[in-house]
PDB file of C-alpha atoms in Angstrom:
ATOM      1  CA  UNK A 297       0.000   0.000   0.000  1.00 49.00           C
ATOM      2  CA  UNK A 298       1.462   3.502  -1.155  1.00 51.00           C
ATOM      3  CA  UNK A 299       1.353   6.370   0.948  1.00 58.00           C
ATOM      4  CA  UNK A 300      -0.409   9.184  -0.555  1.00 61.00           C
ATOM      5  CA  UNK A 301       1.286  12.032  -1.700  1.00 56.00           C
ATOM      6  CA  UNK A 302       0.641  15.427   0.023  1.00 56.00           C
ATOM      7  CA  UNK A 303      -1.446  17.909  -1.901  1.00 64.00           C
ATOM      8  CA  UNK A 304       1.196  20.727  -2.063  1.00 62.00           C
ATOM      9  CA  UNK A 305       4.950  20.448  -2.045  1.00 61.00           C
ATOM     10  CA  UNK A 306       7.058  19.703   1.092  1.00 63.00           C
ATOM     11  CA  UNK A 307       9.771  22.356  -0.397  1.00 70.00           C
ATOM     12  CA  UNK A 308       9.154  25.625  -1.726  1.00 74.00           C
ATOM     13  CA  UNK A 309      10.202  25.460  -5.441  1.00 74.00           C
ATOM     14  CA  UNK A 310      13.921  27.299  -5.733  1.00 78.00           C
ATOM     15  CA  UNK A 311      12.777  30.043  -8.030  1.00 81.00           C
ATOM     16  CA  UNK A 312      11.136  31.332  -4.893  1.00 75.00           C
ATOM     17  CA  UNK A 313      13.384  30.219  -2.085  1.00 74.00           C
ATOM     18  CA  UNK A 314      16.243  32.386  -4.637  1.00 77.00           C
ATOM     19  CA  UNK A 315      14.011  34.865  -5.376  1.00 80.00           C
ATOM     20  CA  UNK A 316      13.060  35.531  -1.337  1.00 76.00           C
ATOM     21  CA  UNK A 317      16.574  34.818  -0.506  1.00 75.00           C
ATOM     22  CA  UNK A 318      17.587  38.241  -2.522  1.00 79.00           C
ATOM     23  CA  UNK A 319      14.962  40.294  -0.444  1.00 81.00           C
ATOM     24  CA  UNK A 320      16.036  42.360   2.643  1.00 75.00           C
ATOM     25  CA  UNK A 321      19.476  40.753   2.704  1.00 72.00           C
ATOM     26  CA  UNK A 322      20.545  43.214   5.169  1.00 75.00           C
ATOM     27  CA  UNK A 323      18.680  41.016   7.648  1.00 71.00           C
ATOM     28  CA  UNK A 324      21.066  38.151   7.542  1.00 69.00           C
ATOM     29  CA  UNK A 325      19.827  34.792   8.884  1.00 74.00           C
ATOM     30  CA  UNK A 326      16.126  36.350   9.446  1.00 73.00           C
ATOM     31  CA  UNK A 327      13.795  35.469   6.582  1.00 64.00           C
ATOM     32  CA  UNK A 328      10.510  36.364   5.814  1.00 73.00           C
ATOM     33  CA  UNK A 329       9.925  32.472   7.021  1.00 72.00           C
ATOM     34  CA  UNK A 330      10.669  33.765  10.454  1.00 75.00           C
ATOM     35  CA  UNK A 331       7.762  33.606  12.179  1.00 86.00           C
ATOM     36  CA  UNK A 332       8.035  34.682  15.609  1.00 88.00           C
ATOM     37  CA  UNK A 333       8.471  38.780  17.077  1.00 92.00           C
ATOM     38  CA  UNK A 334      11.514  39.419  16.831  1.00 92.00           C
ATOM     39  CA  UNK A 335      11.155  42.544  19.253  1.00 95.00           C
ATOM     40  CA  UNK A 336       9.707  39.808  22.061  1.00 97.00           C
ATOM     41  CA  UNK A 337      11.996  37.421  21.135  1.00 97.00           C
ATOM     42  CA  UNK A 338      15.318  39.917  21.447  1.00 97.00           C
ATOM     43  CA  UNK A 339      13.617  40.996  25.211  1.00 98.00           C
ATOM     44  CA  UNK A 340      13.275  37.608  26.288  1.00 98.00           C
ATOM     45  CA  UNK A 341      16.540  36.510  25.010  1.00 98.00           C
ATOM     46  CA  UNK A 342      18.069  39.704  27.467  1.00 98.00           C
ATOM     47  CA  UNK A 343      16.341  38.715  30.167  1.00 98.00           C
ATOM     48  CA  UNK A 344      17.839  35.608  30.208  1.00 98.00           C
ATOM     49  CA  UNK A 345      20.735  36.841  29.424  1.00 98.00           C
ATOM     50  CA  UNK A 346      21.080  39.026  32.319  1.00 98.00           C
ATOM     51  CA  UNK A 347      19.608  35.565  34.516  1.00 98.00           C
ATOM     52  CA  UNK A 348      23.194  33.990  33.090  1.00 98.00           C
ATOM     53  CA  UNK A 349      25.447  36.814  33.969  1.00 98.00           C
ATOM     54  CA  UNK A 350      23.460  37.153  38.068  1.00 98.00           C
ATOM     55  CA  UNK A 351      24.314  34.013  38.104  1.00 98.00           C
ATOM     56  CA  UNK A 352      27.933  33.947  36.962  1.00 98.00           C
ATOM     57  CA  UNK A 353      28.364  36.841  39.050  1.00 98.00           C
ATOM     58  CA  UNK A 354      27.003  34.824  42.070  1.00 98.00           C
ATOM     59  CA  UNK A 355      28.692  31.390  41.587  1.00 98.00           C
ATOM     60  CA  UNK A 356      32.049  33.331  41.574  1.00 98.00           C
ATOM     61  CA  UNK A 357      31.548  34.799  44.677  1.00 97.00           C
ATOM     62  CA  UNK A 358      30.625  32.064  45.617  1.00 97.00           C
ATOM     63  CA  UNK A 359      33.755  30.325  44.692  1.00 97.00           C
ATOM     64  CA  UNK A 360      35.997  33.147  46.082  1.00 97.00           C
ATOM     65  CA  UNK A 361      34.344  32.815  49.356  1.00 96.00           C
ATOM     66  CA  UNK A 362      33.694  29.403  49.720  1.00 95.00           C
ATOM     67  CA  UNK A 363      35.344  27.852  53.502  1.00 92.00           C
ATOM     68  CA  UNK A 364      35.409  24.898  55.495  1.00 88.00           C
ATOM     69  CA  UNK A 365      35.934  21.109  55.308  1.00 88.00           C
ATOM     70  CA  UNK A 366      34.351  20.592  52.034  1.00 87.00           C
ATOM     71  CA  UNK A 367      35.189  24.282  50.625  1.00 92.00           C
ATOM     72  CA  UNK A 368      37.966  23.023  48.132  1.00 94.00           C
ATOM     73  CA  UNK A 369      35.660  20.481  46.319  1.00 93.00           C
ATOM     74  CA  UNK A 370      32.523  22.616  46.654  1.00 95.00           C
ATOM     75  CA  UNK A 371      34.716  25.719  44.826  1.00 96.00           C
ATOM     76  CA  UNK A 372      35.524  23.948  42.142  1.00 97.00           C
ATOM     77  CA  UNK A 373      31.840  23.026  41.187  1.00 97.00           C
ATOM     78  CA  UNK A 374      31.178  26.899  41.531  1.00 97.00           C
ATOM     79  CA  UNK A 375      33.769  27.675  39.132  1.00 98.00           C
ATOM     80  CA  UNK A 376      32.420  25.239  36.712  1.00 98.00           C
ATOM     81  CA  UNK A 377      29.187  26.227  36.830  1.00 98.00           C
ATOM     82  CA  UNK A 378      29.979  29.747  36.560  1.00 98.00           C
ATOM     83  CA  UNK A 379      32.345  29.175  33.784  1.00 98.00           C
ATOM     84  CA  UNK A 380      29.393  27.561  32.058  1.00 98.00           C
ATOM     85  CA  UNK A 381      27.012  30.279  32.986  1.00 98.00           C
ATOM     86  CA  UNK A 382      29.565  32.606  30.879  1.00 98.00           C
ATOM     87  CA  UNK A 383      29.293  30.159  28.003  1.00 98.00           C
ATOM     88  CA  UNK A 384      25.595  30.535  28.024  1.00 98.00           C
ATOM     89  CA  UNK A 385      25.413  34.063  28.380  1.00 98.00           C
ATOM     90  CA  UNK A 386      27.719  34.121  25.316  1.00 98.00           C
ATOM     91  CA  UNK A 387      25.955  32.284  23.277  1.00 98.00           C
ATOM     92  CA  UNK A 388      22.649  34.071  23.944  1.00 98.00           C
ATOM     93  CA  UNK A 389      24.327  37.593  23.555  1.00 98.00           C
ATOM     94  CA  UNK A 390      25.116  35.900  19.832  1.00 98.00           C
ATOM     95  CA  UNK A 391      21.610  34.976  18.910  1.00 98.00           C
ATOM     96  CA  UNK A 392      20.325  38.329  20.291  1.00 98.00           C
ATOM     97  CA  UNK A 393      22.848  39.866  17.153  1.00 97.00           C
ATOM     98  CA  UNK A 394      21.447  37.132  14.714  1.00 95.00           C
ATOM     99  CA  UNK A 395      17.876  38.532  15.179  1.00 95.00           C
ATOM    100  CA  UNK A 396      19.257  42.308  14.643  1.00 94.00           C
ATOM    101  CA  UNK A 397      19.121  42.781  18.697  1.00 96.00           C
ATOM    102  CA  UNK A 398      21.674  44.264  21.052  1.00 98.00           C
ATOM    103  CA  UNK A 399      23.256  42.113  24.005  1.00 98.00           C
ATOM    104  CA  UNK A 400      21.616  44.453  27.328  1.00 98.00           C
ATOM    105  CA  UNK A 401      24.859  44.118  29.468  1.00 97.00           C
ATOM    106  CA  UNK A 402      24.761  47.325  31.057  1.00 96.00           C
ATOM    107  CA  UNK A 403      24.758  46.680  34.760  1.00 96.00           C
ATOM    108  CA  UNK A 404      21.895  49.211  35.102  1.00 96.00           C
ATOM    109  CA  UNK A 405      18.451  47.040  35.311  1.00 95.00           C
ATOM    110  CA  UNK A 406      20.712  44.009  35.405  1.00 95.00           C
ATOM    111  CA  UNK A 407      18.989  42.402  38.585  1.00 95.00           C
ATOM    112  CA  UNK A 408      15.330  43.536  37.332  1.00 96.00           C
ATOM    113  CA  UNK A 409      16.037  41.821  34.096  1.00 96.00           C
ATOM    114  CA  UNK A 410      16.705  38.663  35.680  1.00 96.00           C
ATOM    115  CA  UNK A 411      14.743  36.199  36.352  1.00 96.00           C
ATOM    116  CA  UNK A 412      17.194  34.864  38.993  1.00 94.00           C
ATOM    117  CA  UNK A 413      18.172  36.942  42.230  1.00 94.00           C
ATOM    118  CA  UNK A 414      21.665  37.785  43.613  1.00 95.00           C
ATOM    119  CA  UNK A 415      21.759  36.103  47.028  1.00 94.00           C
ATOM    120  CA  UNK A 416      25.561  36.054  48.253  1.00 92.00           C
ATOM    121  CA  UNK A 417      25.063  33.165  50.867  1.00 90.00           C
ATOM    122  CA  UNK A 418      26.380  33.398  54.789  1.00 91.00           C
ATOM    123  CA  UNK A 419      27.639  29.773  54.585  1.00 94.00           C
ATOM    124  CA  UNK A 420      29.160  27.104  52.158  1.00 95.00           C
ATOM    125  CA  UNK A 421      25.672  25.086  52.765  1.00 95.00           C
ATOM    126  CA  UNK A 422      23.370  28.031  52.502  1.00 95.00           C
ATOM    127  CA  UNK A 423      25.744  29.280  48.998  1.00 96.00           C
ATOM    128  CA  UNK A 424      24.680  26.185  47.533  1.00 96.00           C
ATOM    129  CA  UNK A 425      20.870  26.469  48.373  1.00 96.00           C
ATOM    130  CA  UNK A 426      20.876  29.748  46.885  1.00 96.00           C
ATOM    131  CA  UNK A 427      22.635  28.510  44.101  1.00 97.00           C
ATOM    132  CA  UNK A 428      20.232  25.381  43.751  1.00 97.00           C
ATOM    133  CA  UNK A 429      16.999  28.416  44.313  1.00 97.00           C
ATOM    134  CA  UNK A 430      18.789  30.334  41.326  1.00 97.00           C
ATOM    135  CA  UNK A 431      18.976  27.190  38.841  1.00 97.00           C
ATOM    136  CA  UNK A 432      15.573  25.816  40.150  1.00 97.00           C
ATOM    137  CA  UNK A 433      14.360  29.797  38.754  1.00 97.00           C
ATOM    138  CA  UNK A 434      16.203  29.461  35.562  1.00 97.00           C
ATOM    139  CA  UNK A 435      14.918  25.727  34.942  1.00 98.00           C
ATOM    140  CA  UNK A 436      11.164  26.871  35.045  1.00 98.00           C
ATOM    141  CA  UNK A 437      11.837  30.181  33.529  1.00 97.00           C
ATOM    142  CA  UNK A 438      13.665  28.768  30.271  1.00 98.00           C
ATOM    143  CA  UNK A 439      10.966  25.759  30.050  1.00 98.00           C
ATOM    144  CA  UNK A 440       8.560  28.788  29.199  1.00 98.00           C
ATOM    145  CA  UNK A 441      10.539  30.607  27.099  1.00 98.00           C
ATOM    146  CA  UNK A 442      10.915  27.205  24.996  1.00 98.00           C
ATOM    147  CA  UNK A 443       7.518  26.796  24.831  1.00 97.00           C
ATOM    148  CA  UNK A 444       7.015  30.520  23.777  1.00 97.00           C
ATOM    149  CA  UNK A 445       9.279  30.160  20.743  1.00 97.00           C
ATOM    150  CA  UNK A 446       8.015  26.766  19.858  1.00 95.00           C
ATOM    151  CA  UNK A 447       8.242  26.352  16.128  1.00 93.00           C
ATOM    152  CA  UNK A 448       8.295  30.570  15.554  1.00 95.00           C
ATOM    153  CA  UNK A 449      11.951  30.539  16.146  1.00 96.00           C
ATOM    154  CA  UNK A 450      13.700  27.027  16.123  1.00 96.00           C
ATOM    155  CA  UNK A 451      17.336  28.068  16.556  1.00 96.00           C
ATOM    156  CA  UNK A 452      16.281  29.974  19.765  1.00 97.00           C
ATOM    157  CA  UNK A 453      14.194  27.339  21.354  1.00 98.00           C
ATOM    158  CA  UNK A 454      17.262  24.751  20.006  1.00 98.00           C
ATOM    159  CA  UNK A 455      19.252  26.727  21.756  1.00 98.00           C
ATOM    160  CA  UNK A 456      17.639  27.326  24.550  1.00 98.00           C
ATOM    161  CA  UNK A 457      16.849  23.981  25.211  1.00 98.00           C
ATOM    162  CA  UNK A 458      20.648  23.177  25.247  1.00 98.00           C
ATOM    163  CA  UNK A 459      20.742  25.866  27.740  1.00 98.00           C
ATOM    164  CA  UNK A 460      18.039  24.432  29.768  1.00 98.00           C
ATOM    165  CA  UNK A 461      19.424  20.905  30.053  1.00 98.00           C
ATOM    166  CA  UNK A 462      22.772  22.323  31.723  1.00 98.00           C
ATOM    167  CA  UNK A 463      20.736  24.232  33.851  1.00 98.00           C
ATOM    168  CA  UNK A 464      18.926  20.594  35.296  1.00 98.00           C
ATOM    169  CA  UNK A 465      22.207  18.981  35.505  1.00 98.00           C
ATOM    170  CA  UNK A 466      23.707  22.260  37.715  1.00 98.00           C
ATOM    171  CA  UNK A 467      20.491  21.844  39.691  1.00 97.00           C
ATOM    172  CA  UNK A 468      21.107  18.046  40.405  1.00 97.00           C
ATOM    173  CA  UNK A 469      25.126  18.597  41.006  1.00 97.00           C
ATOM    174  CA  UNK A 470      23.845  21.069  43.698  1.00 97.00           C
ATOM    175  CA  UNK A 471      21.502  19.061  45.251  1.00 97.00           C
ATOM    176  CA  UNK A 472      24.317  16.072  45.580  1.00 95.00           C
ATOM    177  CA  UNK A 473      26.496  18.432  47.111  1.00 95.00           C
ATOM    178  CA  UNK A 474      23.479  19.380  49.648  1.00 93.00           C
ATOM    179  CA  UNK A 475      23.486  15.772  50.403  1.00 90.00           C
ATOM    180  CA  UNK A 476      27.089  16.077  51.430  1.00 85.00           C
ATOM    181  CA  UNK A 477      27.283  18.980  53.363  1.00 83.00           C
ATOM    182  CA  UNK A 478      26.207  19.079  56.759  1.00 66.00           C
ATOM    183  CA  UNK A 479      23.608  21.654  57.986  1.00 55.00           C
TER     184      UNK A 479
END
């Protein structure tokens, strides 16, 4: 038995897809194909932005003042994560410039833009709660914003959902390292 053929092509013929590609070239990688607003899509994309760089800012003070038995191995995971943090912020600051944004890095707004808060932590145990509150934000903040892009902007959600699967595996390094810390 033969699957039926679709009623319209999967492709648009290449006359067209040539023809479009030629239009508003001074819009790079956005086509008229792009279906989501770009405008939301560029303020979203800051926001968590400035979520990545709170909480770069607050896993390296972390690390710095990170004490006690368990400080050294506890550090190291701070620096990690914040390292990573960095690359994510990167990497959004990049797509923002795809979609004819600007990066927001001005440290004016910076904690009203995030989604995550800047809690500096009295102890190692209590720096790794508010670490583990941060990532716990970021989780359920980037599950919407995947959702929000859904098929309107694939490379965005794509890449957002890389973001967001780093973001469970910092939550569940943090929660280990609860387990191992005494209160």
């Amino acid at each position: 038995m033969r699957d039926e053929l679709p009623s319209q092509p999967f492709l648009t013929d290449v006359e067209t897809l040539r023809r479009r590609a030629r239009e508003h070239i001074e819009q790079g990688p956005v086509t008229d194909s792009y279906r989501a607003d770009r405008e939301t899509v560029v303020r979203i994309l800051n926001e968590a932005l400035a979520t990545e760089i709170v909480c770069v800012l607050r896993y390296r003070r972390h690390y710095f003042m990170a004490s006690g038995i368990h400080a050294q191995s506890v550090a190291a995971e701070f620096l990690e994560h914040a390292n990573e943090e960095q690359d994510h912020a990167d990497r959004i600051a990049q797509r923002i410039v795809q979609l004819g944004g600007a990066p927001n890095l001005s440290p004016d707004g910076l904690l009203t833009r995030s989604h995550s808060e800047y809690v500096e932590g009295t102890n190692l145990r209590n720096m790794i709660e508010e670490d583990l509150v941060a990532e716990r934000i970021a989780i359920d903040s980037y599950r919407e914003i995947v959702a929000f892009l859904g098929n309107d902007d694939p490379t965005s959600r794509r890449l957002m959902e890389r973001i967001l699967a780093v973001e469970e595996e910092h939550a569940d390094d943090l929660v280990n390292l609860l387990g191992n810390i005494s209160a």
